[in-house]
XYZ file of C-alpha atoms in Angstrom:
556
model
C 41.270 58.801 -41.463
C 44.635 58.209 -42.250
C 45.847 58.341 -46.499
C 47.450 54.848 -45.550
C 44.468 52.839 -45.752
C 44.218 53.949 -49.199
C 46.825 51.275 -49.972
C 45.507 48.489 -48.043
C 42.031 48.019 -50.094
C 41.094 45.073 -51.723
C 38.699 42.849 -52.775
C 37.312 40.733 -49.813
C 37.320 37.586 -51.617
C 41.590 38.017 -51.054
C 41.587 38.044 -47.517
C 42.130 34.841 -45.982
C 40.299 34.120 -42.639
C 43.310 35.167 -40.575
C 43.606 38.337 -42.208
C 39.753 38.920 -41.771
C 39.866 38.551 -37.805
C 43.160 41.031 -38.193
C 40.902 43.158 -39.673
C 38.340 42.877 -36.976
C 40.860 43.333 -34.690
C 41.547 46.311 -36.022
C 38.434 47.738 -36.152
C 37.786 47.304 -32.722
C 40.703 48.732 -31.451
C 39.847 51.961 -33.849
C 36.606 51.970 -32.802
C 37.368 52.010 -29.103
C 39.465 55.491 -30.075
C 37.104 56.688 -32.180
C 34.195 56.952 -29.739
C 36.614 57.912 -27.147
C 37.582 60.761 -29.281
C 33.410 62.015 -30.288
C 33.013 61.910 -26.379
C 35.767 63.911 -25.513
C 34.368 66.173 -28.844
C 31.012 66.434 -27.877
C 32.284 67.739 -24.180
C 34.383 70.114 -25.703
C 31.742 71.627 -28.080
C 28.976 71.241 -24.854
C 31.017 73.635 -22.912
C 31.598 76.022 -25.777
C 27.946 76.352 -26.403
C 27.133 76.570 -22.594
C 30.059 79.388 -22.270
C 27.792 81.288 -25.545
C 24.876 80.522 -23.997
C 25.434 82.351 -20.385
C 26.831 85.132 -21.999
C 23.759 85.626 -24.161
C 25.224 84.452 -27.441
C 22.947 81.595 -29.591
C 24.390 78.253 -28.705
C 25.666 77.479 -32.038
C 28.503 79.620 -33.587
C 28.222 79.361 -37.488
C 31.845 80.295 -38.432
C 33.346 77.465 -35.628
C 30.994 75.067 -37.392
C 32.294 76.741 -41.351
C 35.770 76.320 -39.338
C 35.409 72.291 -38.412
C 34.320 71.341 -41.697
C 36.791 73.121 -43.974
C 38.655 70.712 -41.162
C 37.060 68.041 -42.364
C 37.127 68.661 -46.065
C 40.795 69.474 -45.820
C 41.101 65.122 -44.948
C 38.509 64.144 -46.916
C 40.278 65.616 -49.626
C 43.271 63.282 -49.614
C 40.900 59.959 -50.933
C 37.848 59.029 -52.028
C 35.629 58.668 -49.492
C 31.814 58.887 -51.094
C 29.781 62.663 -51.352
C 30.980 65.098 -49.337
C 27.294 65.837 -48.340
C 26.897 62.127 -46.530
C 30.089 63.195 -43.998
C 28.655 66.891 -43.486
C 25.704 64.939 -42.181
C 27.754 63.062 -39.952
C 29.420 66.397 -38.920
C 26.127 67.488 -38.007
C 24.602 65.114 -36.296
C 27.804 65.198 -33.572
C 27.427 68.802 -33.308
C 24.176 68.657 -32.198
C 25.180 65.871 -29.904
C 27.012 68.742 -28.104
C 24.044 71.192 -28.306
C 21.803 68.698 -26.510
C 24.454 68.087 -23.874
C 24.611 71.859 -23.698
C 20.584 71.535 -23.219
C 21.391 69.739 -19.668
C 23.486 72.494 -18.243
C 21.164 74.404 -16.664
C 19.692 71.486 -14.450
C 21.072 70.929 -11.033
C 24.468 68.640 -10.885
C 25.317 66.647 -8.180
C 28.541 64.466 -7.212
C 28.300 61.073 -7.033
C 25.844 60.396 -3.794
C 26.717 56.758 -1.979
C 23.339 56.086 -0.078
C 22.567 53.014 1.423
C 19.251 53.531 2.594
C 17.536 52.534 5.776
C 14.487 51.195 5.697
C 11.748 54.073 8.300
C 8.903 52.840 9.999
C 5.436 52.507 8.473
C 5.097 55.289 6.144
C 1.945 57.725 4.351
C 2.853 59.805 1.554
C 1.093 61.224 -1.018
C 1.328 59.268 -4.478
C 2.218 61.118 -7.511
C -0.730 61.685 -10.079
C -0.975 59.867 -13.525
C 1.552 61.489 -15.426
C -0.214 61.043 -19.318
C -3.670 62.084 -17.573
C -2.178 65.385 -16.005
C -0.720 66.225 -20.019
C -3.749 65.372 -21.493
C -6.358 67.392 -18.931
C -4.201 70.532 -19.154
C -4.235 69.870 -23.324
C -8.049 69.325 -23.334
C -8.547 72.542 -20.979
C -6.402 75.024 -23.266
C -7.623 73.754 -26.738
C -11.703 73.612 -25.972
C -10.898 77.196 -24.143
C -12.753 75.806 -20.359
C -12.283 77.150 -17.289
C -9.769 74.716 -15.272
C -7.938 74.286 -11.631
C -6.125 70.642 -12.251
C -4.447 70.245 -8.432
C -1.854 68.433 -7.226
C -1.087 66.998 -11.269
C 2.151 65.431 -12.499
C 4.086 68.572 -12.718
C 7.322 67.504 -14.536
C 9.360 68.829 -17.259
C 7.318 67.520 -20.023
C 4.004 69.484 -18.726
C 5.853 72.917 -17.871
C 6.785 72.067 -21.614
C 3.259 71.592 -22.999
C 2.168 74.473 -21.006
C 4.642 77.039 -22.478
C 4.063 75.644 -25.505
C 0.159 76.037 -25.401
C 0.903 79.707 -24.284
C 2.442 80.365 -27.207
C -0.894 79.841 -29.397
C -3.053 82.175 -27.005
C -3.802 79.441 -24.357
C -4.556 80.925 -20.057
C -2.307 78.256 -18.557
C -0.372 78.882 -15.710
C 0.813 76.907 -12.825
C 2.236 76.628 -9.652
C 3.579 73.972 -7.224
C 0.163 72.592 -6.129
C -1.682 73.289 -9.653
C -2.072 73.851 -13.134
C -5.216 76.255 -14.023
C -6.544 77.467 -17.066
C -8.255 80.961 -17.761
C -11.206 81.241 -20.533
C -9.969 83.609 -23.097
C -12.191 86.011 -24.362
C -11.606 85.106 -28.427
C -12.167 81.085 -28.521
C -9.882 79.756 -30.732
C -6.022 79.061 -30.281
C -4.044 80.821 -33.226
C -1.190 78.514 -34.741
C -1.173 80.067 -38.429
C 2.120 81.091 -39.609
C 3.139 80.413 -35.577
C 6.680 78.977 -34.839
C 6.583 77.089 -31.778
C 9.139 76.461 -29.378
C 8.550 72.848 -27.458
C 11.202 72.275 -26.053
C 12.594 68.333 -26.005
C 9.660 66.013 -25.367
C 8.361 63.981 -27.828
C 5.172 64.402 -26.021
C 4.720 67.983 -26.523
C 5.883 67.740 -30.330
C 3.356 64.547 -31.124
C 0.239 67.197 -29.525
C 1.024 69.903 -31.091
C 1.880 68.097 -34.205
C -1.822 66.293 -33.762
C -3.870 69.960 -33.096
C -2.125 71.579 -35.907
C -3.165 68.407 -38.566
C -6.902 69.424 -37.613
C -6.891 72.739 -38.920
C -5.417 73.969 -42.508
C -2.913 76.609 -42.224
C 0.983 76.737 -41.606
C 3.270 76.261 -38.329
C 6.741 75.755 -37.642
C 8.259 73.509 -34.655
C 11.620 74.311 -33.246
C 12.809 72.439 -30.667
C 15.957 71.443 -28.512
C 17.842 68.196 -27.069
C 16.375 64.992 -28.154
C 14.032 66.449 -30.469
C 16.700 67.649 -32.656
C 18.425 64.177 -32.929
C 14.934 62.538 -33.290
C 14.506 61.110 -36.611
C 10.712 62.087 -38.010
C 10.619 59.302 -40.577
C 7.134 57.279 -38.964
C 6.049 61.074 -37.889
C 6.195 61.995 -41.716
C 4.418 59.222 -43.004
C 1.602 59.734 -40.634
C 0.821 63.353 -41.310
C 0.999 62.199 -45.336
C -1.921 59.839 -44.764
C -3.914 62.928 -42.732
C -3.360 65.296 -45.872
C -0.463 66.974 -44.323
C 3.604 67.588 -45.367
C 5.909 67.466 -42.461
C 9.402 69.138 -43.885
C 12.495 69.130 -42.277
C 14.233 72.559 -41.783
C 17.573 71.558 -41.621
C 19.032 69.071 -44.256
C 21.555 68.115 -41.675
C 20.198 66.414 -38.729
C 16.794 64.035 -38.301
C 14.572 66.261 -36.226
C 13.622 69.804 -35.507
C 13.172 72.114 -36.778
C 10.641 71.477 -38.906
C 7.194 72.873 -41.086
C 4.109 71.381 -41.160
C 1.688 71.961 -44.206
C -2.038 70.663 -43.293
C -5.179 70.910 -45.438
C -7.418 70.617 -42.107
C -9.069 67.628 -43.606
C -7.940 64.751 -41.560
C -10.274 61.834 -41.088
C -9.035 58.216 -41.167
C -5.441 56.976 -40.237
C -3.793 53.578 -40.690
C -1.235 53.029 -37.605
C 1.893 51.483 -38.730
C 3.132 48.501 -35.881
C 6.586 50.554 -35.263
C 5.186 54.085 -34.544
C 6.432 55.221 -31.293
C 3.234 55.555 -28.820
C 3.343 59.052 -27.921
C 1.969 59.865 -31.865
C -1.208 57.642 -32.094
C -1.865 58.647 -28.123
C -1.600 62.276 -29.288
C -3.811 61.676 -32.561
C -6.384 60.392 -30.046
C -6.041 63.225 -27.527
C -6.665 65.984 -30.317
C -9.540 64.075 -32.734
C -12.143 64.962 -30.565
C -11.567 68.599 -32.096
C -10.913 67.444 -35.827
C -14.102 69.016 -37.820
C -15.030 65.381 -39.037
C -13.582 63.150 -36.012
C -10.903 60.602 -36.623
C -10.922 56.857 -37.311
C -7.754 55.260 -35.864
C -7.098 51.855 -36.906
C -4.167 49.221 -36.287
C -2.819 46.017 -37.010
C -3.436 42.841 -34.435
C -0.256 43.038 -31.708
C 0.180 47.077 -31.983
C 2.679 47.518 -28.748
C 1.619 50.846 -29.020
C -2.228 50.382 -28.019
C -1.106 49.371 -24.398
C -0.986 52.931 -24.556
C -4.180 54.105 -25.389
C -6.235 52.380 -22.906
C -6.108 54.679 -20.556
C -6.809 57.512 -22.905
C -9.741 55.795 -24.458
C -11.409 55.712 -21.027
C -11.211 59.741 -20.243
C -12.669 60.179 -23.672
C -15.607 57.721 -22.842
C -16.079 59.570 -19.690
C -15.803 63.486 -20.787
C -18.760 62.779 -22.909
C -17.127 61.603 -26.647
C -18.627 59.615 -28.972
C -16.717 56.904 -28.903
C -17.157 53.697 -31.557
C -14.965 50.619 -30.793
C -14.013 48.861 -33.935
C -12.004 45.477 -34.020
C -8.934 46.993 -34.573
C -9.433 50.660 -33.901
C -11.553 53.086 -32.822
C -13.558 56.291 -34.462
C -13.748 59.163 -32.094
C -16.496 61.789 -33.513
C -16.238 65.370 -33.314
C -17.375 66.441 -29.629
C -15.089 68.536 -27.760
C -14.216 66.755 -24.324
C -16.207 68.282 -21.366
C -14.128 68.370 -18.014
C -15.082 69.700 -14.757
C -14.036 72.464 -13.795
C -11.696 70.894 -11.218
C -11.021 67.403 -12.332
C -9.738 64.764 -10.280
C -6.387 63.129 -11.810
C -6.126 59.188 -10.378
C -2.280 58.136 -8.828
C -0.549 56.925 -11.354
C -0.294 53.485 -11.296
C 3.084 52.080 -12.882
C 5.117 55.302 -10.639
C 2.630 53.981 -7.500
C 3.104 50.109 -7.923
C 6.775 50.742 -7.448
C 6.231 52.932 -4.749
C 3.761 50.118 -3.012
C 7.108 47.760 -3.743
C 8.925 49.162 -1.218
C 6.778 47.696 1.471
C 8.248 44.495 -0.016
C 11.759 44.921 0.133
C 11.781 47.513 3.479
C 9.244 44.949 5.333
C 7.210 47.857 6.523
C 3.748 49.051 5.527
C 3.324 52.190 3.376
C -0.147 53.580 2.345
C 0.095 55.714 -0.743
C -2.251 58.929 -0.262
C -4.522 59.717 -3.564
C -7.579 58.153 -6.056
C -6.119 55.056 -6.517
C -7.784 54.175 -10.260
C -9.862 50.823 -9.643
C -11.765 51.547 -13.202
C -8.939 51.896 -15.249
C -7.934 49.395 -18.224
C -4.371 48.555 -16.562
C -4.955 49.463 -13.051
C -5.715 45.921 -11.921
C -2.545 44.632 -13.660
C -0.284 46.245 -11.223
C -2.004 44.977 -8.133
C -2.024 41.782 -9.193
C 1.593 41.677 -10.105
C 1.948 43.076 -6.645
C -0.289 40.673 -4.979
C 1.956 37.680 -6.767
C 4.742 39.146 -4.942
C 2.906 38.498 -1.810
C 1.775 41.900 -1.255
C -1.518 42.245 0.682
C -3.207 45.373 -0.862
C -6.019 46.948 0.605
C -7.966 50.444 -0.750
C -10.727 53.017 -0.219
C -11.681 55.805 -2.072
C -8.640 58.267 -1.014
C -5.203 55.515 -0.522
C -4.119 52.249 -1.046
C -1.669 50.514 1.328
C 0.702 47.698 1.040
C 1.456 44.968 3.923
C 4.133 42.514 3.426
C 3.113 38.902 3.550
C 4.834 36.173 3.088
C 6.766 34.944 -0.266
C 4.572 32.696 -2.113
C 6.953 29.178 -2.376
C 7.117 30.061 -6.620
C 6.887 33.622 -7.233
C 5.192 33.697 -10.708
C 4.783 37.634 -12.854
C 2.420 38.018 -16.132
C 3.392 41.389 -18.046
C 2.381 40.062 -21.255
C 0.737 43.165 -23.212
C 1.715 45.669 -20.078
C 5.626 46.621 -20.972
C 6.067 49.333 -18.323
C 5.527 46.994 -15.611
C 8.428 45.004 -16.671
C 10.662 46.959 -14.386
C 8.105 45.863 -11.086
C 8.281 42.234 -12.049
C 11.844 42.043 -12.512
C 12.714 43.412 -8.913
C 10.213 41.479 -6.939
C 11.310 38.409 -8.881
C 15.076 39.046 -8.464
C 13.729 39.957 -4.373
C 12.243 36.379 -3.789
C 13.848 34.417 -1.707
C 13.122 31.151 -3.495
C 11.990 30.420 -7.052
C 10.376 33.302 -9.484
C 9.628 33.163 -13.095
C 8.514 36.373 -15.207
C 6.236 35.757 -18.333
C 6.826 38.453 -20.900
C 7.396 38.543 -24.547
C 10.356 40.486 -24.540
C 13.792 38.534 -24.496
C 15.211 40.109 -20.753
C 18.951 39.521 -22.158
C 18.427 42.324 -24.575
C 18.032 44.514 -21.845
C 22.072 45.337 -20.368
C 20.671 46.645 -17.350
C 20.153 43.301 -16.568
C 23.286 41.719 -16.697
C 24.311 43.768 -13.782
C 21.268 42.807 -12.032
C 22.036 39.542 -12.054
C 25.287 39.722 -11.119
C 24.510 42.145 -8.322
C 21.968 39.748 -7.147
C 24.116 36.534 -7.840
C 21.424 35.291 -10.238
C 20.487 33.616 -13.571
C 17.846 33.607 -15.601
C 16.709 30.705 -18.193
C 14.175 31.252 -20.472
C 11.838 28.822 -22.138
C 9.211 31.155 -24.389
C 7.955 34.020 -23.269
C 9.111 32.235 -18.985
C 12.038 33.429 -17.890
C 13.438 31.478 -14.663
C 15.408 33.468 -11.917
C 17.889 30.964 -10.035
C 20.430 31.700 -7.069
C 23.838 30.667 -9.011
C 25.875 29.351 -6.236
C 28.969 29.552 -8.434
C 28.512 32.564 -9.126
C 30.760 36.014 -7.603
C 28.195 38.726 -6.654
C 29.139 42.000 -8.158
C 29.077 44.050 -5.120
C 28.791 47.540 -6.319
C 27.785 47.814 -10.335
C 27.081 50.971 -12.271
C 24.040 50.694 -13.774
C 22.430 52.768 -16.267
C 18.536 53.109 -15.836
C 16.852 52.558 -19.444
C 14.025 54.721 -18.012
C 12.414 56.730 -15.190
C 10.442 53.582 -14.272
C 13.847 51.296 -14.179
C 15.362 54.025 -12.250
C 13.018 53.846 -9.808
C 12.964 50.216 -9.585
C 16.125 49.733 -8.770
C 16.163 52.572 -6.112
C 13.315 50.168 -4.799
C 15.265 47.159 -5.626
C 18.425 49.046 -3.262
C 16.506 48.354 0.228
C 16.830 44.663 -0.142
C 19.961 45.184 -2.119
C 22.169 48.607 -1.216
C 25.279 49.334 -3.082
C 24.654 49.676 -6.336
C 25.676 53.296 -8.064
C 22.745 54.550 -10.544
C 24.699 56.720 -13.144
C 21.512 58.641 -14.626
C 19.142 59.622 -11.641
C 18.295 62.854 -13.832
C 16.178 60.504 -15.843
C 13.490 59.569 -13.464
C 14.028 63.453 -11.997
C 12.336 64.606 -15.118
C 9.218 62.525 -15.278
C 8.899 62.598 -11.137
C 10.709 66.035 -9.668
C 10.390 65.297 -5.964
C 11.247 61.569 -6.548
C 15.065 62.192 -4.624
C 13.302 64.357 -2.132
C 10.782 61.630 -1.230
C 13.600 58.786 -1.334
C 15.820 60.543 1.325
C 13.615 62.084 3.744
C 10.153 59.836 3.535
C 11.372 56.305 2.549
C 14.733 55.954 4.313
C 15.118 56.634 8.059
C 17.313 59.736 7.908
C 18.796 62.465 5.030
C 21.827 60.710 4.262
C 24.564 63.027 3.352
C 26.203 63.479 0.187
C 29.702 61.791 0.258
C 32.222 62.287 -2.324
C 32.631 58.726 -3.889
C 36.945 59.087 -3.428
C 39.022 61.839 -1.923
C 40.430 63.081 -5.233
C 36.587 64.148 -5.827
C 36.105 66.180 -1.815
C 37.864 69.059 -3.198
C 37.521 68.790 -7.022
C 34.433 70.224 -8.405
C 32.322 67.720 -10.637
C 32.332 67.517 -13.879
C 28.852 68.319 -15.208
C 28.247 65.330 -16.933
C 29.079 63.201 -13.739
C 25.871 62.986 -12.558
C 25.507 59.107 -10.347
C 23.686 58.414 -7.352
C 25.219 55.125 -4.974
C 22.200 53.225 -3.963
């Protein structure tokens, strides 16, 4: 900050309204530097603590960081600019911006890829398997100590995660490309007392292990990298308070890990707050089957996070625990879960809906190879939203297959109370070639993704309530190429769906949906387009250049 601005304070009630839009002014044009300079920061720092890193130093370097804030002092010192502690904080929290961008450097980079994909013929493929059921089956196996071959599961980042991290208390997991299997150990129990474990940076490794350790007393210690770092445990906290547990932070400087969790073993009844991220009341669920007294789980009417549970809720019901339903909760009573010995694990239907899509928007059939879960809560949901797309679906016991039909004259979607198949409904309603409406809650213009949608698909939407109306704007200029940013794997995959009807678009973060489905690229290049399309530089300044690692887009 410059000393400068010392001078210019004063009361806002002096400013006249011209001088107040200056000011604005102003700050926008200092804000545009000022993230331009924490980017160009947080770069600089990433490749420091990559450089330590592959030369077997710890990421962070103490006496750089004693160095940058003596740097920082040294300005603060020229005003008054509140406690010193408040702007170490700050300090903090953009180092570790760098350490998680660090975190990224050892996954593979790619340039830029412009793909506009062919449509093959009629395609079979095997579907990917539920993703929460594959993390859950391997938990279950490793903390009630059973024997366990789970094939073909969701292997992804965030179960390689949970299965190191399970290791690291005693558990027999190991794993390979077609399966996950579990060894019985000799002594029963898994051994977390005094334990520091390292989980890597899912939030649904840290909400498990979190939920084991609160049903047992003892001590353990979470360290953790990336996200979790920068995740603030505020709702996690107050949770593990009302199950007669401390959660402490470890370092007074940033929101997340690591951290120490205190438990008395004495958990019983929780109330879940309406803002609690899912993966924590999912977890609690997962693990009270081994609390010594059970666990009663209760929530408010409208919990967004239940539309997470239902699946859950189910495999207890069917590995024999006691379940009781309540009207706004549920008790699950102490019974350790009892799995076969090789379970089956369903496809997973919001990653296999949008796979079934493609029949839409390619105008070929494709019959998706697995268990396709006719039982479960959800399941139906999908195919229906497909079916309204005018999908014909047809299934037997080991695939389901898609046949394009024709458009219905007014496409109408219903994801009320299912939020992940928001990104399904909004590409088969931008796809129709006539009217579509989507009926969901959520207000679609908070999402920016889709402002380039609409644009790309020359497109607006009107919404009356919880209907949103697509319409062909004929005044419109198509945006023939936008770079979009996928708010998740399941939007990422949508619009690589969304790219056979409409090529062109770029997809800056295709690492996101690479981490919850691995072999997602693989399949998209070689199974659902008609050839491998090459890797093209997107300019010739890039053909010779190397990329920069954070550069990571994909042209669809």
């Amino acid at each position: 900050m410059r000393p400068s601005m010392k001078t210019e304070r004063t009361h806002p009630a002096a400013f006249s309204a011209r001088e107040a839009i200056s000011l604005e002014k102003r700050l926008l044009q200092e804000e545009k530097q000022f993230a331009e300079t924490v980017l160009r920061r947080t770069e600089l720092l990433g490749e420091i603590t990559a450089r330590r890193r592959r030369g077997r130093k710890p990421g962070a370097d103490p006496e750089l960081e004693k160095t940058l804030w003596k740097t920082w002092e040294s300005a603060l010192s020229s005003g008054s600019f509140g406690p010193h502690r408040h702007w170490r904080a700050f300090l903090a929290q953009t180092n570790s911006l760098a350490y998680a961008l660090a975190d990224q450097e050892g996954a593979p980079e790619r340039k830029a890829w412009i793909l506009r994909p062919a449509a093959a013929s009629p395609i079979h493929l095997h579907g990917p398997s539920d993703v929460r059921l594959s993390l859950i089956f391997t938990f279950w196996a490793a903390a009630g100590n059973m024997q366990s071959t789970l094939r073909r599961p969701a292997l992804n980042d965030g179960l390689i995660e949970l299965i190191k991290a399970m290791n690291q208390l005693g558990a027999g997991l190991s794993w390979d490309s077609e399966a996950v299997v579990h060894r019985q150990r000799r002594a029963g129990g898994l051994e977390l007392e005094q334990k520091t474990i390292h989980l890597g940076q899912h939030r649904t490794t840290l909400a498990l292990m979190l939920a084991l350790a609160m049903g047992r007393p003892g001590v353990v210690k979470f360290s953790g990298s990336g996200e979790l770092n920068m995740l603030s445990l505020k709702p996690w906290e107050n949770i593990c308070t009302q199950l007669g547990a401390r959660l402490h932070q470890l370092n007074p400087h940033a929101p997340g890990l690591p951290a120490r969790l205190e438990s008395g073993g004495q958990a019983h009844s929780v109330r879940l707050s309406p803002d609690l991220p899912w993966e924590l009341p999912w977890a609690l669920l997962a693990a009270a089957p081994f609390y010594p007294q059970g666990l009663r789980l209760t929530w408010p009417e409208n919990f967004v996070a239940g539309q997470n549970l239902n699946t859950l809720i189910q495999a207890l019901e069917s590995s024999a625990v006691p379940v009781t339903r309540l009207d706004n909760g549920l008790h699950v009573h102490p019974s350790p879960p009892v799995i076969p010995e090789q379970p089956e694990i369903p496809l997973d239907p919001a990653l296999c809906a949008l796979l079934l899509a493609w029949s839409r928007f390619s105008s070929h059939s494709i019959t998706v190879l697995g268990y396709w879960p006719k039982d479960a809560p959800d399941a139906h949901r999908y195919i229906d939203i497909l079916r309204a797309g005018g999908l014909e679906i047809s299934m037997d016991q080991r695939s389901v297959t898609a046949t394009p039909g024709k458009w219905p004259a007014d496409v109408v979607l219903d994801v009320r109370d299912l939020d992940e198949a928001l990104p399904l409904a909004v590409i088969l309603a931008l796809g129709a070639p006539g009217k579509s409406s989507l009926v969901s809650p959520q207000d679609l213009r908070d999402l920016e993704v889709m402002t380039g949608l609409l644009r790309f698909t020359g497109r607006t939407c009107e919404i009356d309530g919880p209907r949103h109306r697509f319409m062909f704007d004929n005044h419109a200029s198509p945006d023939p190429s936008p770079d979009l940013e996928a708010p998740s794997a399941l939007w990422g995959m949508a619009l690589a769906m969304l790219s056979f009807a409409y090529p062109g678009l770029t997809l800056n973060n295709p690492g996101e949906l690479t981490t919850h489905w691995p072999r997602f690229w693989h399949v998209f290049q070689t199974v659902l387009s008609k050839s491998k399309p090459k890797p093209e530089p997107s300019s010739p300044e890039t053909a010779d250049a190397q990329p920069k690692k954070q550069s990571r887009r994909i042209r669809l």
